[in-house]
Amino acid sequence: MWAFFFKSFLVLCFVFAANLAFAQNVFENQLLLDAQRDLQQRKFAQALDKARVVYDNAIAKEDTVLKGESSFIIGKVFQKNGSYLVALEYLFTSLKIFDKNVGKKSEVLKTLGDLYHDWGGYKKGLEYYKLADSTSIDPEFKKDIKEAEGDIYSHLNQADLALVEYDKAIALSSFKDVVFLQRIYKKKSDIFLERHDYDNALLMEFKQFDLVTHSVDQHTKATILNNIGYLYNFKSDNEKALVYFKKSKITSIETGDTDSLYITLINIGAIYNIKKDLDSSLMALNEALKVVSMDKNKEKEATVRNYLAATLLEFKKYSEASDNNRIAIDLIKNSNNLSLLSQCYYIRSKIMEQKGKTKEQKYYYDQYKKLNDSLNLISTLFQNRQAEVDSLISTKESKIQQLLLNKEIDNLVLKQYKLLSEQREKDIVLLAQQNSLQKMALNNEMLNKDRVSRMWLLTQKELENERKAHEISELQKSRSEQDLLTQKTAVKLNELAKENLQNELDIEKQRTELNKSAHERLWIIFGFSGGLTLIFLAFGYYSQRKNARESQLKFANLEIQQRLLRSQMNPHFLFNSLNSIQGFINSNDSDKANRFLACYARLMRSILENTSKEMVSLHSELEALKSYIELEQMRLGNSFTYQIEVKEIESDMIAIPPMLIQPYVENSIMHGLRHKVSGGLLKISIFPSEGFLNCYIYDNGIGREASKVINENRSKDYKSVAMNLTRDRLELLNAKDNSNMEVGIRDEFTLDGNPSGTTVILKLQLVEYV
Amino acid sequence: MNKSAIIIDDELTSVEALRGLLNRYCPDINVVDFAHGVVSGLQAIEKNNPDLVFLDVEMKDGVGFDILQQLPDEPTFQVIFVTAFDHYAIKAFRFCALDYLLKPVDPDLLVQAVDKAVKVSNEAMANKIKILQKNKNGNEKIVLPSKDEFFVAEVNEIIRCEANGNYTIFYLKNHQPQLVSKTLKEFDELLSGSKFLRIHKSHLINLEFVERYLPKDSQVIMKDGARVEVSRRRKDVFLKYLFNN
């Protein structure tokens, strides 16, 4: 009964809201839909653009629903992009607005959960997922939440709880949801495997197999068959294992999937090895070698060759084993795949043992041991760090929330706080990094120093992608301080930095790959009978790869955003200028038309030129600014004068991000000076101080309060879109360059307390222009 | 004082725009003819023997330079180039201290350019154009204008430039120092690149002529023995460039 009432109430609410919205905001709603579509297609820049327009309109119209919707999308864009702090601000705004709207609220809560999940604040993420879950009544939506909760538990090594959530997700989904179900079964299967519960893992694989046989997608079939074989091997049922591996082989040949083919072939080789059938084993492995040699992938070839070496060793063909092992080591010596390298060293030590070379055997065994220990050490280190991250994130969040709830938010305070907390976070990371480097150096005296740093960077890459570029440079600094890394490392670091850059560019590609890899994760087995009892799990290698890709998703593609934000120039201004020219022509004032046009062209030229660069000289930025101000003067009939003063620096030797000052000047003119009949003054002072470049933009206009009153009675013609964008831009530049640029606004008063204008204070990084 | 001019531009509206501006702001200039391309431009020049030619840089049947190249004799007129947007051409003009105007044309700059053209000798103009044509494969020579003449320098002979009020002193290999009537800022913009670096608000140096750096005094010694100060803020940039080159 209650449920019925509740439901019909919701429906009513929805219909009402929808009618209202569609009647009033057709344009904005269409934009929002488009933005949502852009977001789904990962066109972040476009989505942000559209949502921003809606957001600005919403504020002008004082339409809270629209404001909530648009801030939700803006928040989502920033979340996906890794600008978590900015995202938080928008998401909280949206959350406050949708407090009474059940459906929307749960969506926002889920996004908050996603944000913390990506950020690494698992506990917080879980809290928000639970809130979203309790708010939502839509099973389609709830199942996604359950999956996310399960993922977090699995990250936290709480497998039981993860299984519970995954089961709930399965219960909530329909049978048609093949892709979703398969993914969940896969995740469950992974957990069972980790707990050595092979029967249940097998069950999960068979369930996946059922799903796949009914679907068109044959691509994952080979993978599943391979994994079934793998699990049978664990159950010591080698006959069945072989049957499934062979099925997998046929399927992967059919679908042309070389990735699963070479792994399946390795597994077939392993089974024959266990069955002591040397010829068949070698045949399978050689076939695998043929497959990977077409791929030209060093790691794959090394994997196959190492297995080949192990097999040959097993059958006492020492020199051939040694050759293949040597090639494998050479292939991956310089790669980041340390677990594979440690496996190769292990086999090497075994070969040396058989050859009776004790010294070499000991050396390679030590190498293997040390690599392994280091890998373990790193994983524990990161586990320890989790608590740190959690507490850090929760203090930061409560601070932000407090500030937002407080109606009198002073933007500046918030920003300063953010800068502070970000700095602190960086300090902690840096400290942990230095500690662990030292620890590692102590633990691994014998270990090649070069490798320590490489390993550190590798793991760093997985967890700290966002700050990677910054930290590489920090590492380079610490090199000279600690005298720990050799010259060679510097080259490596450079390479990694380059790789980092490449990663950023390849982000889209990796995303698709990731989606694929979730289904295609393959398992390789290797069982040794007799004296060797080591079991290699190539599975571990694959999950490692997956994590690396996952964290690459968090990359904020700052450069792209930068370009987007830079290209903004108030279209109102552009078209109003053209309109002025038309006015001069129609009033036959050719002289004014000519001068205005020349000035307009000069400004356009500067904008075109400057916005194509990341930094421009202060001189050319000021030239553009002068053209802009002179245009405004002509438009407003010279009602104000302007001064630009540059103190203590040569403007052509200082660099500044283009079009950063202009929005504030525009604001001064439009909101301060325009309303003044005469005697208006705009004064721009630029001077250095303590490593910063200060820009003061003063106008003796009517002041912010009075301007607000006037603007409330006007349409939003001059609402400066650029101001908001500039704020975001500063935020992004700060994140990118690790700087603390900021902007503040000061209301000026005369001695007797009357408003006497406004000063905008921009504190920018002082950078030399070359 | 009346001078004759022709306008060569492949767009009729551009011709009209410039003619209107000349009528309004430069009444001493008589536009006697106009042409829409390289071929008709050459004919118009031959027919009218003008004092002044406004020459569009990019036209349908070739670039403005082609006209100058195809002239039977050295030009006996002043050229003012007109272009909408062409970085490459603009830089080339600046290296030869040739005047150019950007479309849409700024009335003040038009008056300035015309005033200057009236004063310069046709011979000087012909020489600058010769250098422009020689520089086709990169700007190897630069025209350094002084009060009433100009000096042509090889870019890789410039050791350093020093600001002197609104003038710049050029120190050259194998030549006397030249006092040039343009600011250092302009040459910094023009020359800065791999070889030249501004190390002080008054000094632009050619890094290839650096002999030694004295970190204590924050000075560089150039190959001609001159000591030049490196400003405090420029030190890092200077060292970076020095070692990268």
PDB file of C-alpha atoms in Angstrom, chain A residues 21-242:
ATOM      1  CA  ALA A  21      11.342  21.754 -17.387  1.00  0.00           C
ATOM      2  CA  PHE A  22      10.428  21.087 -20.973  1.00  0.00           C
ATOM      3  CA  ALA A  23       8.101  24.020 -21.143  1.00  0.00           C
ATOM      4  CA  GLN A  24      10.725  26.451 -19.951  1.00  0.00           C
ATOM      5  CA  ASN A  25      14.129  25.130 -20.841  1.00  0.00           C
ATOM      6  CA  VAL A  26      13.881  23.349 -24.152  1.00  0.00           C
ATOM      7  CA  PHE A  27      17.269  24.620 -25.265  1.00  0.00           C
ATOM      8  CA  GLU A  28      19.059  23.865 -22.028  1.00  0.00           C
ATOM      9  CA  ASN A  29      17.572  20.404 -21.739  1.00  0.00           C
ATOM     10  CA  GLN A  30      18.631  19.551 -25.261  1.00  0.00           C
ATOM     11  CA  LEU A  31      22.132  20.759 -24.446  1.00  0.00           C
ATOM     12  CA  LEU A  32      22.189  18.644 -21.315  1.00  0.00           C
ATOM     13  CA  LEU A  33      21.142  15.569 -23.263  1.00  0.00           C
ATOM     14  CA  ASP A  34      23.871  16.272 -25.796  1.00  0.00           C
ATOM     15  CA  ALA A  35      26.387  16.757 -23.008  1.00  0.00           C
ATOM     16  CA  GLN A  36      25.372  13.452 -21.501  1.00  0.00           C
ATOM     17  CA  ARG A  37      25.850  11.762 -24.839  1.00  0.00           C
ATOM     18  CA  ASP A  38      29.256  13.401 -25.232  1.00  0.00           C
ATOM     19  CA  LEU A  39      30.167  12.165 -21.795  1.00  0.00           C
ATOM     20  CA  GLN A  40      29.203   8.610 -22.711  1.00  0.00           C
ATOM     21  CA  GLN A  41      31.313   8.874 -25.835  1.00  0.00           C
ATOM     22  CA  ARG A  42      34.135  10.230 -23.715  1.00  0.00           C
ATOM     23  CA  LYS A  43      34.168  13.560 -25.506  1.00  0.00           C
ATOM     24  CA  PHE A  44      34.916  15.374 -22.302  1.00  0.00           C
ATOM     25  CA  ALA A  45      35.773  18.734 -23.761  1.00  0.00           C
ATOM     26  CA  GLN A  46      32.510  18.982 -25.652  1.00  0.00           C
ATOM     27  CA  ALA A  47      30.485  17.786 -22.676  1.00  0.00           C
ATOM     28  CA  LEU A  48      32.131  20.344 -20.418  1.00  0.00           C
ATOM     29  CA  ASP A  49      31.479  23.087 -22.923  1.00  0.00           C
ATOM     30  CA  LYS A  50      27.776  22.353 -23.164  1.00  0.00           C
ATOM     31  CA  ALA A  51      27.241  21.786 -19.468  1.00  0.00           C
ATOM     32  CA  ARG A  52      28.980  25.076 -18.761  1.00  0.00           C
ATOM     33  CA  VAL A  53      26.583  26.983 -20.972  1.00  0.00           C
ATOM     34  CA  VAL A  54      23.644  25.404 -19.183  1.00  0.00           C
ATOM     35  CA  TYR A  55      25.232  26.117 -15.830  1.00  0.00           C
ATOM     36  CA  ASP A  56      25.684  29.781 -16.657  1.00  0.00           C
ATOM     37  CA  ASN A  57      22.144  30.044 -17.985  1.00  0.00           C
ATOM     38  CA  ALA A  58      20.833  28.281 -14.901  1.00  0.00           C
ATOM     39  CA  ILE A  59      22.480  30.813 -12.665  1.00  0.00           C
ATOM     40  CA  ALA A  60      21.176  33.683 -14.746  1.00  0.00           C
ATOM     41  CA  LYS A  61      17.659  32.233 -14.677  1.00  0.00           C
ATOM     42  CA  GLU A  62      18.050  31.198 -11.058  1.00  0.00           C
ATOM     43  CA  ASP A  63      16.835  27.766 -12.065  1.00  0.00           C
ATOM     44  CA  THR A  64      18.097  25.425  -9.390  1.00  0.00           C
ATOM     45  CA  VAL A  65      17.098  22.180 -11.123  1.00  0.00           C
ATOM     46  CA  LEU A  66      19.052  23.181 -14.175  1.00  0.00           C
ATOM     47  CA  LYS A  67      21.957  24.238 -12.005  1.00  0.00           C
ATOM     48  CA  GLY A  68      21.911  20.865 -10.265  1.00  0.00           C
ATOM     49  CA  GLU A  69      21.776  18.945 -13.550  1.00  0.00           C
ATOM     50  CA  SER A  70      24.572  20.908 -15.138  1.00  0.00           C
ATOM     51  CA  SER A  71      26.837  20.827 -12.099  1.00  0.00           C
ATOM     52  CA  PHE A  72      26.298  17.082 -11.994  1.00  0.00           C
ATOM     53  CA  ILE A  73      27.572  16.742 -15.536  1.00  0.00           C
ATOM     54  CA  ILE A  74      30.452  19.158 -14.976  1.00  0.00           C
ATOM     55  CA  GLY A  75      31.368  17.214 -11.851  1.00  0.00           C
ATOM     56  CA  LYS A  76      31.246  13.979 -13.808  1.00  0.00           C
ATOM     57  CA  VAL A  77      33.547  15.367 -16.494  1.00  0.00           C
ATOM     58  CA  PHE A  78      36.104  16.415 -13.934  1.00  0.00           C
ATOM     59  CA  GLN A  79      35.769  13.109 -12.108  1.00  0.00           C
ATOM     60  CA  LYS A  80      36.439  11.148 -15.283  1.00  0.00           C
ATOM     61  CA  ASN A  81      39.304  13.457 -15.986  1.00  0.00           C
ATOM     62  CA  GLY A  82      40.945  13.018 -12.631  1.00  0.00           C
ATOM     63  CA  SER A  83      40.443  16.594 -11.396  1.00  0.00           C
ATOM     64  CA  TYR A  84      38.915  15.271  -8.236  1.00  0.00           C
ATOM     65  CA  LEU A  85      38.865  18.416  -6.153  1.00  0.00           C
ATOM     66  CA  VAL A  86      37.092  20.455  -8.773  1.00  0.00           C
ATOM     67  CA  ALA A  87      34.703  17.567  -9.329  1.00  0.00           C
ATOM     68  CA  LEU A  88      33.873  17.385  -5.617  1.00  0.00           C
ATOM     69  CA  GLU A  89      32.807  20.999  -5.554  1.00  0.00           C
ATOM     70  CA  TYR A  90      30.343  20.570  -8.400  1.00  0.00           C
ATOM     71  CA  LEU A  91      29.026  17.239  -7.197  1.00  0.00           C
ATOM     72  CA  PHE A  92      28.305  18.583  -3.741  1.00  0.00           C
ATOM     73  CA  THR A  93      26.497  21.547  -5.258  1.00  0.00           C
ATOM     74  CA  SER A  94      24.385  19.139  -7.237  1.00  0.00           C
ATOM     75  CA  LEU A  95      23.833  16.883  -4.245  1.00  0.00           C
ATOM     76  CA  LYS A  96      22.485  19.770  -2.198  1.00  0.00           C
ATOM     77  CA  ILE A  97      20.031  20.720  -4.915  1.00  0.00           C
ATOM     78  CA  PHE A  98      18.766  17.185  -5.455  1.00  0.00           C
ATOM     79  CA  ASP A  99      18.393  16.378  -1.781  1.00  0.00           C
ATOM     80  CA  LYS A 100      14.676  15.708  -2.275  1.00  0.00           C
ATOM     81  CA  ASN A 101      14.887  14.132  -5.734  1.00  0.00           C
ATOM     82  CA  VAL A 102      15.426  10.449  -5.036  1.00  0.00           C
ATOM     83  CA  GLY A 103      16.491   9.302  -8.489  1.00  0.00           C
ATOM     84  CA  LYS A 104      18.915  12.129  -9.131  1.00  0.00           C
ATOM     85  CA  LYS A 105      20.292  12.050  -5.629  1.00  0.00           C
ATOM     86  CA  SER A 106      21.310   8.442  -5.917  1.00  0.00           C
ATOM     87  CA  GLU A 107      22.981   9.123  -9.256  1.00  0.00           C
ATOM     88  CA  VAL A 108      25.031  11.911  -7.725  1.00  0.00           C
ATOM     89  CA  LEU A 109      25.896   9.735  -4.736  1.00  0.00           C
ATOM     90  CA  LYS A 110      27.055   6.951  -7.024  1.00  0.00           C
ATOM     91  CA  THR A 111      29.267   9.374  -8.941  1.00  0.00           C
ATOM     92  CA  LEU A 112      30.753  10.538  -5.650  1.00  0.00           C
ATOM     93  CA  GLY A 113      31.443   6.896  -4.870  1.00  0.00           C
ATOM     94  CA  ASP A 114      33.113   6.464  -8.271  1.00  0.00           C
ATOM     95  CA  LEU A 115      35.208   9.529  -7.609  1.00  0.00           C
ATOM     96  CA  TYR A 116      36.585   8.200  -4.346  1.00  0.00           C
ATOM     97  CA  HIS A 117      36.992   4.761  -5.852  1.00  0.00           C
ATOM     98  CA  ASP A 118      39.176   6.204  -8.616  1.00  0.00           C
ATOM     99  CA  TRP A 119      40.966   8.454  -6.207  1.00  0.00           C
ATOM    100  CA  GLY A 120      41.918   5.518  -4.009  1.00  0.00           C
ATOM    101  CA  GLY A 121      39.732   6.477  -1.032  1.00  0.00           C
ATOM    102  CA  TYR A 122      38.003   3.115  -0.866  1.00  0.00           C
ATOM    103  CA  LYS A 123      36.291   3.574   2.481  1.00  0.00           C
ATOM    104  CA  LYS A 124      34.750   6.874   1.455  1.00  0.00           C
ATOM    105  CA  GLY A 125      33.772   5.368  -1.861  1.00  0.00           C
ATOM    106  CA  LEU A 126      32.001   2.556  -0.095  1.00  0.00           C
ATOM    107  CA  GLU A 127      30.113   4.981   2.133  1.00  0.00           C
ATOM    108  CA  TYR A 128      28.771   6.821  -0.888  1.00  0.00           C
ATOM    109  CA  TYR A 129      27.857   3.652  -2.738  1.00  0.00           C
ATOM    110  CA  LYS A 130      25.881   2.494   0.280  1.00  0.00           C
ATOM    111  CA  LEU A 131      24.094   5.842   0.464  1.00  0.00           C
ATOM    112  CA  ALA A 132      23.348   5.682  -3.258  1.00  0.00           C
ATOM    113  CA  ASP A 133      22.078   2.152  -2.857  1.00  0.00           C
ATOM    114  CA  SER A 134      19.732   3.041  -0.013  1.00  0.00           C
ATOM    115  CA  THR A 135      18.409   6.021  -1.965  1.00  0.00           C
ATOM    116  CA  SER A 136      17.797   4.314  -5.268  1.00  0.00           C
ATOM    117  CA  ILE A 137      14.861   2.081  -6.169  1.00  0.00           C
ATOM    118  CA  ASP A 138      15.872   1.341  -9.734  1.00  0.00           C
ATOM    119  CA  PRO A 139      17.237  -2.223 -10.051  1.00  0.00           C
ATOM    120  CA  GLU A 140      19.165  -1.376 -13.236  1.00  0.00           C
ATOM    121  CA  PHE A 141      21.015   1.287 -11.337  1.00  0.00           C
ATOM    122  CA  LYS A 142      21.332  -0.674  -8.108  1.00  0.00           C
ATOM    123  CA  LYS A 143      23.091  -3.544  -9.828  1.00  0.00           C
ATOM    124  CA  ASP A 144      25.843  -1.222 -11.012  1.00  0.00           C
ATOM    125  CA  ILE A 145      26.257   0.039  -7.466  1.00  0.00           C
ATOM    126  CA  LYS A 146      26.511  -3.499  -6.182  1.00  0.00           C
ATOM    127  CA  GLU A 147      29.191  -4.272  -8.700  1.00  0.00           C
ATOM    128  CA  ALA A 148      31.137  -1.194  -7.665  1.00  0.00           C
ATOM    129  CA  GLU A 149      30.813  -2.120  -3.990  1.00  0.00           C
ATOM    130  CA  GLY A 150      32.056  -5.592  -4.792  1.00  0.00           C
ATOM    131  CA  ASP A 151      35.041  -4.112  -6.630  1.00  0.00           C
ATOM    132  CA  ILE A 152      35.957  -2.017  -3.623  1.00  0.00           C
ATOM    133  CA  TYR A 153      35.741  -4.967  -1.248  1.00  0.00           C
ATOM    134  CA  SER A 154      37.889  -6.951  -3.596  1.00  0.00           C
ATOM    135  CA  HIS A 155      40.430  -4.108  -3.643  1.00  0.00           C
ATOM    136  CA  LEU A 156      40.378  -4.158   0.149  1.00  0.00           C
ATOM    137  CA  ASN A 157      40.998  -7.914   0.171  1.00  0.00           C
ATOM    138  CA  GLN A 158      37.613  -8.583   1.730  1.00  0.00           C
ATOM    139  CA  ALA A 159      36.628 -11.334  -0.636  1.00  0.00           C
ATOM    140  CA  ASP A 160      33.603 -12.620   1.296  1.00  0.00           C
ATOM    141  CA  LEU A 161      31.926  -9.262   1.277  1.00  0.00           C
ATOM    142  CA  ALA A 162      32.826  -8.793  -2.369  1.00  0.00           C
ATOM    143  CA  LEU A 163      31.149 -12.094  -3.238  1.00  0.00           C
ATOM    144  CA  VAL A 164      28.002 -11.049  -1.391  1.00  0.00           C
ATOM    145  CA  GLU A 165      27.800  -7.806  -3.360  1.00  0.00           C
ATOM    146  CA  TYR A 166      28.447  -9.546  -6.661  1.00  0.00           C
ATOM    147  CA  ASP A 167      25.664 -12.036  -5.905  1.00  0.00           C
ATOM    148  CA  LYS A 168      23.307  -9.174  -5.199  1.00  0.00           C
ATOM    149  CA  ALA A 169      24.315  -7.624  -8.510  1.00  0.00           C
ATOM    150  CA  ILE A 170      23.518 -10.898 -10.284  1.00  0.00           C
ATOM    151  CA  ALA A 171      20.152 -11.122  -8.552  1.00  0.00           C
ATOM    152  CA  LEU A 172      19.292  -7.603  -9.699  1.00  0.00           C
ATOM    153  CA  SER A 173      20.207  -8.090 -13.342  1.00  0.00           C
ATOM    154  CA  SER A 174      18.141  -9.697 -16.060  1.00  0.00           C
ATOM    155  CA  PHE A 175      19.238 -12.717 -18.072  1.00  0.00           C
ATOM    156  CA  LYS A 176      19.513 -10.611 -21.166  1.00  0.00           C
ATOM    157  CA  ASP A 177      22.309  -8.627 -19.611  1.00  0.00           C
ATOM    158  CA  VAL A 178      24.973 -10.919 -21.003  1.00  0.00           C
ATOM    159  CA  VAL A 179      27.953  -8.614 -20.884  1.00  0.00           C
ATOM    160  CA  PHE A 180      27.243  -7.514 -17.328  1.00  0.00           C
ATOM    161  CA  LEU A 181      26.643 -11.040 -16.041  1.00  0.00           C
ATOM    162  CA  GLN A 182      29.735 -12.383 -17.707  1.00  0.00           C
ATOM    163  CA  ARG A 183      31.837  -9.656 -16.130  1.00  0.00           C
ATOM    164  CA  ILE A 184      30.477 -10.412 -12.678  1.00  0.00           C
ATOM    165  CA  TYR A 185      31.005 -14.178 -13.066  1.00  0.00           C
ATOM    166  CA  LYS A 186      34.535 -13.433 -14.173  1.00  0.00           C
ATOM    167  CA  LYS A 187      35.159 -11.339 -11.085  1.00  0.00           C
ATOM    168  CA  LYS A 188      33.730 -14.055  -8.865  1.00  0.00           C
ATOM    169  CA  SER A 189      35.852 -16.645 -10.605  1.00  0.00           C
ATOM    170  CA  ASP A 190      38.979 -14.559  -9.935  1.00  0.00           C
ATOM    171  CA  ILE A 191      38.151 -14.417  -6.255  1.00  0.00           C
ATOM    172  CA  PHE A 192      37.545 -18.174  -6.037  1.00  0.00           C
ATOM    173  CA  LEU A 193      40.813 -18.848  -7.797  1.00  0.00           C
ATOM    174  CA  GLU A 194      42.679 -16.667  -5.362  1.00  0.00           C
ATOM    175  CA  ARG A 195      41.185 -18.693  -2.507  1.00  0.00           C
ATOM    176  CA  HIS A 196      42.090 -21.948  -4.273  1.00  0.00           C
ATOM    177  CA  ASP A 197      38.400 -22.825  -4.480  1.00  0.00           C
ATOM    178  CA  TYR A 198      38.711 -24.388  -7.926  1.00  0.00           C
ATOM    179  CA  ASP A 199      35.301 -26.024  -8.024  1.00  0.00           C
ATOM    180  CA  ASN A 200      33.477 -22.774  -7.614  1.00  0.00           C
ATOM    181  CA  ALA A 201      35.834 -21.011  -9.966  1.00  0.00           C
ATOM    182  CA  LEU A 202      35.065 -23.687 -12.556  1.00  0.00           C
ATOM    183  CA  LEU A 203      31.369 -23.191 -11.987  1.00  0.00           C
ATOM    184  CA  MET A 204      31.762 -19.508 -12.716  1.00  0.00           C
ATOM    185  CA  GLU A 205      33.713 -20.207 -15.884  1.00  0.00           C
ATOM    186  CA  PHE A 206      31.051 -22.620 -17.089  1.00  0.00           C
ATOM    187  CA  LYS A 207      28.369 -20.043 -16.412  1.00  0.00           C
ATOM    188  CA  GLN A 208      30.301 -17.600 -18.527  1.00  0.00           C
ATOM    189  CA  PHE A 209      30.680 -20.215 -21.208  1.00  0.00           C
ATOM    190  CA  ASP A 210      26.907 -20.735 -21.254  1.00  0.00           C
ATOM    191  CA  LEU A 211      26.360 -17.024 -21.674  1.00  0.00           C
ATOM    192  CA  VAL A 212      28.880 -16.764 -24.461  1.00  0.00           C
ATOM    193  CA  THR A 213      27.590 -19.721 -26.450  1.00  0.00           C
ATOM    194  CA  HIS A 214      24.215 -18.001 -26.598  1.00  0.00           C
ATOM    195  CA  SER A 215      25.670 -14.710 -27.665  1.00  0.00           C
ATOM    196  CA  VAL A 216      27.148 -13.499 -30.915  1.00  0.00           C
ATOM    197  CA  ASP A 217      30.414 -12.584 -29.322  1.00  0.00           C
ATOM    198  CA  GLN A 218      32.711 -15.547 -29.836  1.00  0.00           C
ATOM    199  CA  HIS A 219      35.729 -13.521 -28.964  1.00  0.00           C
ATOM    200  CA  THR A 220      35.883 -14.335 -25.269  1.00  0.00           C
ATOM    201  CA  LYS A 221      35.053 -17.988 -25.829  1.00  0.00           C
ATOM    202  CA  ALA A 222      38.674 -19.016 -26.299  1.00  0.00           C
ATOM    203  CA  THR A 223      39.661 -17.235 -23.113  1.00  0.00           C
ATOM    204  CA  ILE A 224      36.987 -18.958 -21.072  1.00  0.00           C
ATOM    205  CA  LEU A 225      37.901 -22.373 -22.506  1.00  0.00           C
ATOM    206  CA  ASN A 226      41.528 -21.739 -21.656  1.00  0.00           C
ATOM    207  CA  ASN A 227      40.624 -20.760 -18.114  1.00  0.00           C
ATOM    208  CA  ILE A 228      38.520 -23.897 -17.686  1.00  0.00           C
ATOM    209  CA  GLY A 229      41.504 -25.976 -18.731  1.00  0.00           C
ATOM    210  CA  TYR A 230      43.652 -24.021 -16.324  1.00  0.00           C
ATOM    211  CA  LEU A 231      41.332 -24.789 -13.430  1.00  0.00           C
ATOM    212  CA  TYR A 232      41.157 -28.484 -14.303  1.00  0.00           C
ATOM    213  CA  ASN A 233      44.922 -28.514 -14.162  1.00  0.00           C
ATOM    214  CA  PHE A 234      44.701 -27.213 -10.609  1.00  0.00           C
ATOM    215  CA  LYS A 235      42.335 -30.049  -9.835  1.00  0.00           C
ATOM    216  CA  SER A 236      45.020 -32.384 -11.227  1.00  0.00           C
ATOM    217  CA  ASP A 237      42.671 -33.517 -13.972  1.00  0.00           C
ATOM    218  CA  ASN A 238      45.165 -33.169 -16.790  1.00  0.00           C
ATOM    219  CA  GLU A 239      43.117 -35.104 -19.346  1.00  0.00           C
ATOM    220  CA  LYS A 240      40.198 -32.723 -19.053  1.00  0.00           C
ATOM    221  CA  ALA A 241      42.545 -29.782 -18.948  1.00  0.00           C
ATOM    222  CA  LEU A 242      44.070 -30.880 -22.235  1.00  0.00           C
TER     223      LEU A 242
END
